[in-house]
Amino acid sequence: MKLTINGITHQVEAEPDTPLLWVLRDELGMTGTKYGCGIAQCGACSVMVDDIVTRACVTPIESLENRRITTIEGIENDPVGKRVVAAWVKHQVPQCGYCQSGQVMAATALLKETPHPGDDEIAAAMVNLCRCGTYNAISAAIHDLAGDERTGQ
Amino acid sequence: MTKPANLLSPDTSLLTGAPVNLSRRRFLLLSAGTTAGAFVLGFGLPVGGARAEGLSGTMKPGTRVPAFLEIRPDNSVHLQSPFVEGGQGIFTAMAQIVGEELDADPAGFIVENAPAGSDYKVMGNGMRITGGSMSVRMSYSTMRRLGALARQMMLQAAAERLVAPVGELTTEPGRVIHGPSGRSIPYGQLAERAMDLPVPDPESVTLKDPGQFRWIGKPLARLDVYEKSVGKAIFAIDCRAEGMLYAAVQHAPRLGLTVGNVRNEDAVRAMKGVHSVHRLPGAVAVVAERWWSAKRAAEALQVDWREPGPESDVRYMPADFSTAAFSDLLANTPGSGQEAENVGDVAGALKNAHTVVSATYRSQYVNHAQLEPPSALARFNPDGTLELWIPNQAPEMFQADIARRTGLDPSRIIIHSPLLGGFFGRHFIYNTATPYPQAIQLAKEVGRPIKLIWSREEEFLRDTLRPMAAVRFRGGLDANGLPVALEAVTVCEGPTEGISGHKDGKIDPSAVEGLAGKAYAIPNHRIAQIYVKNPVMLGYWRSVGNSMNDFLYEAFLDELADKGGQDPYQLRLHLLRGNQRLSTLLQSVVDLSGGWKRGPFTATDGTGRARGIAMASPFGTETAAIAEVSIENGQIRVHDVWQSIDPGSIVNPAIIEAQVNSAVALGLSEVLLEEAVYKNGQPVARNYDLYPILPSDRMARVHVRIIESGAKMGGIGEPGLPAVPPAVANAVSRLTGQRVRSMPLSRHTFES
Amino acid sequence: MRKLLSVLLPVIVLAAAGVTWFATRVPSSPFDGVAGSQAPSPELIQRGEYIARLADCVGCHGSPDQPPFTGGLEMATPVGSIFATNITPDKETGIGNYSLADFDRAVRHDVARDGHHLYPAMPYPSYAKLSDDDVRALYAYFMHGVKPARHANKASDIPWPLSIRWPLAFWSALFMDHGSHHEQPSENAVWNRGAYLVQGPGHCGACHTPRGLAFNERALDDSNPLFLSGALLDGWYAPSLRGDPNRGLGRWSEDELHQFLKTGRNRHAVVFGSMTDAFNNSTQFMTDEDLRAIAHYLKSLPGDPRRDGPAWHYDPKSNDTLALNARLKTPGAQTFLAKCSFCHGADGRGQGQWFPPLAGAASLMARENASSINVTLNGSKRVVADGIPDAYRMPPFREQLSDRQIADVLSFARSSWGNNGEPVKPEEVKHLRESTDPANSSVIILHMR
Ligand code: FES
Ligand code: FES
């Protein structure tokens, strides 16, 4: 079947019940999306499907034909994603970095839905786990973006 | 079109394990300067242990400049770090330290983990371990000297080029300056010649006066942040090699069981994408074209597990083991223990005490739960070498272990150490708890490179655990309510003896750290350990023994304070009188929190709150923390944590602040939520579903104050943790009037 | 079909007033006097093995870490635990000394060889309908197809006098429909085969038919509209298998029903709770013909609009409550988005057959909310279809969500997308939290060989 990822269409051979995560990582060699739990508990595998944050480990590719998939590899092609990355660098968010592809995805999806989220909205959207405990830095980076007029573009 | 997995750009090929034409690369390296783009200083790149070994010999570790540094014509500085990066910021710190003395801006450094080789055993004790919060403090002067030596080589090369005496030359960041003529040459243009020069005598260079530091001590931005924000950072789980197959395992449900009949072996072998099925010690593996196929097939295996025979040399997990029963067994094991510390006359002082307080405190098993599941990529090369990409905290130790397992000479074993997706002590040599022995066996049996990944479930089944302990405390108070005696007998197996074996009559320092060595002036005290072997594999966990013992001790100290009618802050100050460093530290955290305000009090949002205070002395650093808590829907909410940390002297305050944040998160996670429970010999939790780790909505605001007392440099990665759990527990006890003697708090019930 | 005895006490008290002679007589069997078996044909043994699959014998008499059919499954009851027995042909600890008539009396008449009455944890009200042929085949299988294995039975820990068994005779006299299954001449052969499988060996009613005060199934066949109309048992609500569109199979086609029993999943649902065991050990092994017969028969059972209410239709409006600002004001909506939506879809529609929809799910519309609470607290066991474990499983949330949070998120799901279930109360969650354990995430296979 065909998958459109970061604007490029790929023909993939995996079975329809295969999680998008493993098609990305093993078949397409896109390892920026991470495996942490495989059961939608951690968020390390977050990608966007039609701009909605989606956990790739519990998304069988069957449902993805004709959908627009954005992975961390394509994040800077998205104007909002690019700003999120810049804020991540400015606030020095990552530690080990393993959860951060997913965190950046979740933040980008949030800001695409609501350019100026309030405290509660940020808390409600940023539910991915980080074992290194970068939560305060994540929240600072998003607050910074939330107050930034250009975020909505 | 499907993009083949091996279509990688040449730049990433080394990191990702795509095939590297070693001989060509070596040629390039050896004939540096003859090929465009190959102006290199030394070999720098991980061409393998053989070369590193070959090059060592008589030079002192940390002095062979070419083994560490490569400076390219674009002035970028490539540094081989002796320590692995796992989020603690060590690559940046190393760049700061080397860059300071080399006089090259650390921001232009490209750092990766050095291969195994004796050149890299730069720690003062001749070892190379990323752990124990030792990296910077144990290598600080060696790495500075390395930078200074490299700078000296640049000066010499420039002196030749400019035909000027070295004495007339100085440096500015990234270049050599000839003052009299005003000429300057960038390092990138000198590297070619500098490589030909012998490394100067290490004693011949002088290190900078700290007053002159340009980068050390400054909050420099980390070097790896951008790559980690865009998914480009490469972890072991991301590495690939041409022609590799994937593997997944099904472990025996209990440690020690062995593989019997595999009932459906043929059916599993016939599953789509499956290459082969393999019997491993205590596990069965499936090798497949894709990991997802391997994992599903491994789960499908119907294995008859057998009880071990007498020849088994791994720990045996009995079918009736439960953590609840084991915790009771620890608490009720009689004896007075082997002494770690005995000052004064505890028995006498307790006898004469006005009040005696006795209590048993307990700690729980905890998992590492680092977010990256363990993996190993193993490849046998045509030249007979074995190449591995594995998460590890000590390449030479892993090399030696693999040599022992395979019979290969260590020089034929090449270790790559990719970034660690969190470690917290997870990646040491833990016999059955690590995937590389399996990957090696599979690569050998299959004849192709094997990438083995443990699913999260298999990881939780085999993870090593932070030990459980029961500590029997007795405290004696005088008529004024001040402690005159304290005894702590811990019943546990320490992580070090758990890993390396228990020696009769010896105590394990890692079992008592945080109980022993306390600075409080309690005239009579006795700290002892009773050894009880565990059926689980034990491991180091961030801040090791301190992660539990400071909770146990500091919470009991509050219990003593309460019984004696003392304020816990004032009592600590009193017990530290005359200790300038710790009194200052304690006062500073109180100051940071806006003054001591124990509560209970009502916050502006109407919630009832209280604060708790605690101290710890982990890994050569001193810490003090205050936590403010309330109760929300029967759960503890920690609003703020203030922490003062005195590591003596520092390299990067921004990294320290980030590390304290991180350690606070883990400390909160441990005290609020975590417990690895076993029932019927098996862990109840095999994933984050039943083993919750701190989520974002339970994180506290963190306020950090760094104190540079000038004392001997201490560690950074772990010390921020141990004072947090007791500060929280003490706050909760204050708020609820309910004494907290065990973690996690989620097992206690609190009324809102 | 586990732990059937939650209301055993009144039964025993009731029966204890009875007359002893009745209780101690041994029922007759058509096989009385039939000579001991010569070695049966392999075909008969194989047929018997299939009957054992239909009847899911291994579900109770098997245990993952014991030899097949040596029993051991614990069934908790309010008065103590009982344990499934060894039914291998071992002479000392199993049924090696059973004649065909003894075997028949145990399977169809609730009386063991030594004359003691069996607890109705054994679904003999259903097994009573087994045909003589099937009993003969089953006997051949257990005597010759199952390896004898010594494994002592565990005594029940029900205390005296509740442990006295003879009063159970009155229970079976009152509530069993002795005598084998009767064909309905007005229906075709497929229907009749389906009726036999459902009422007899399949013992579907043991979970899906409501029970009376004496723990009796209130109907044993389709002559009563309560038959298979949904029942609460052991912390799970087994939904209606009748034509009810909300709480039953009204919206399922025969093909979908067949697919469900064969593969454990279809676009409406994935097996969970006790049905996982029934699927893993029994229904997937049934022949296509038998599955079609079951589907055909079940689809013939009418629903009851008075009980089931107006038929469900998808209502997209509730998706608005999931917008970022709205979901913070709707209890449960945030939890749904953070914990449930990634698998079940933010629109509640699930993902194909891999993740079941919550929109229109029977367990979210049934008045009895136990299943939805239970699966949220404890997750689901692994579904193993054709030897291959499921790719995706429901994780347990008991360690992550409070009683209040689970009540809120379920109340949200029960009132969204057109679902019309009543709200869930935190006390209900608390009760189940205390009386249940999380599902094992490991693959468990009960072997018959
Ligand atoms: S790997 Fe997908 S949520 Fe953890
Ligand atoms: S940065 Fe390490 S897990 Fe988040």
PDB file of C-alpha atoms in Angstrom, chain C residues 252 256-272 275-276 278-280 283-284 291 353-354 356 383-386 390:
ATOM      1  CA  TRP C 252     -24.052  -7.675  13.501  1.00  0.00           C
ATOM      2  CA  GLU C 256     -19.520 -10.748  11.255  1.00  0.00           C
ATOM      3  CA  LEU C 257     -20.598 -13.065  14.007  1.00  0.00           C
ATOM      4  CA  HIS C 258     -18.813 -15.934  12.312  1.00  0.00           C
ATOM      5  CA  GLN C 259     -15.672 -13.800  11.929  1.00  0.00           C
ATOM      6  CA  PHE C 260     -15.816 -12.834  15.589  1.00  0.00           C
ATOM      7  CA  LEU C 261     -15.962 -16.421  16.789  1.00  0.00           C
ATOM      8  CA  LYS C 262     -13.289 -17.514  14.306  1.00  0.00           C
ATOM      9  CA  THR C 263     -10.747 -14.680  14.675  1.00  0.00           C
ATOM     10  CA  GLY C 264     -11.727 -13.017  17.928  1.00  0.00           C
ATOM     11  CA  ARG C 265     -12.487  -9.717  16.282  1.00  0.00           C
ATOM     12  CA  ASN C 266     -14.587  -7.855  13.768  1.00  0.00           C
ATOM     13  CA  ARG C 267     -15.435  -4.251  13.110  1.00  0.00           C
ATOM     14  CA  HIS C 268     -17.823  -4.112  16.070  1.00  0.00           C
ATOM     15  CA  ALA C 269     -15.775  -5.663  18.821  1.00  0.00           C
ATOM     16  CA  VAL C 270     -12.756  -7.623  19.967  1.00  0.00           C
ATOM     17  CA  VAL C 271     -13.160 -10.437  22.491  1.00  0.00           C
ATOM     18  CA  PHE C 272     -12.336  -9.384  26.044  1.00  0.00           C
ATOM     19  CA  MET C 275     -14.870 -14.262  26.275  1.00  0.00           C
ATOM     20  CA  THR C 276     -11.138 -14.176  25.604  1.00  0.00           C
ATOM     21  CA  ALA C 278     -13.820 -18.913  25.385  1.00  0.00           C
ATOM     22  CA  PHE C 279     -12.271 -17.735  22.140  1.00  0.00           C
ATOM     23  CA  ASN C 280      -8.693 -18.759  22.884  1.00  0.00           C
ATOM     24  CA  THR C 283     -14.661 -21.058  19.500  1.00  0.00           C
ATOM     25  CA  GLN C 284     -11.711 -20.575  17.142  1.00  0.00           C
ATOM     26  CA  LEU C 291     -19.625 -21.459  13.514  1.00  0.00           C
ATOM     27  CA  GLN C 353     -10.881  -4.678  13.391  1.00  0.00           C
ATOM     28  CA  TRP C 354      -7.704  -3.989  15.382  1.00  0.00           C
ATOM     29  CA  PRO C 356     -12.793  -1.923  18.754  1.00  0.00           C
ATOM     30  CA  VAL C 383      -6.103 -12.884  22.340  1.00  0.00           C
ATOM     31  CA  VAL C 384      -4.346 -15.769  20.610  1.00  0.00           C
ATOM     32  CA  ALA C 385      -5.784 -16.517  17.190  1.00  0.00           C
ATOM     33  CA  ASP C 386      -4.431 -19.462  15.265  1.00  0.00           C
ATOM     34  CA  ASP C 390      -2.708 -10.206  19.210  1.00  0.00           C
TER      35      ASP C 390
END
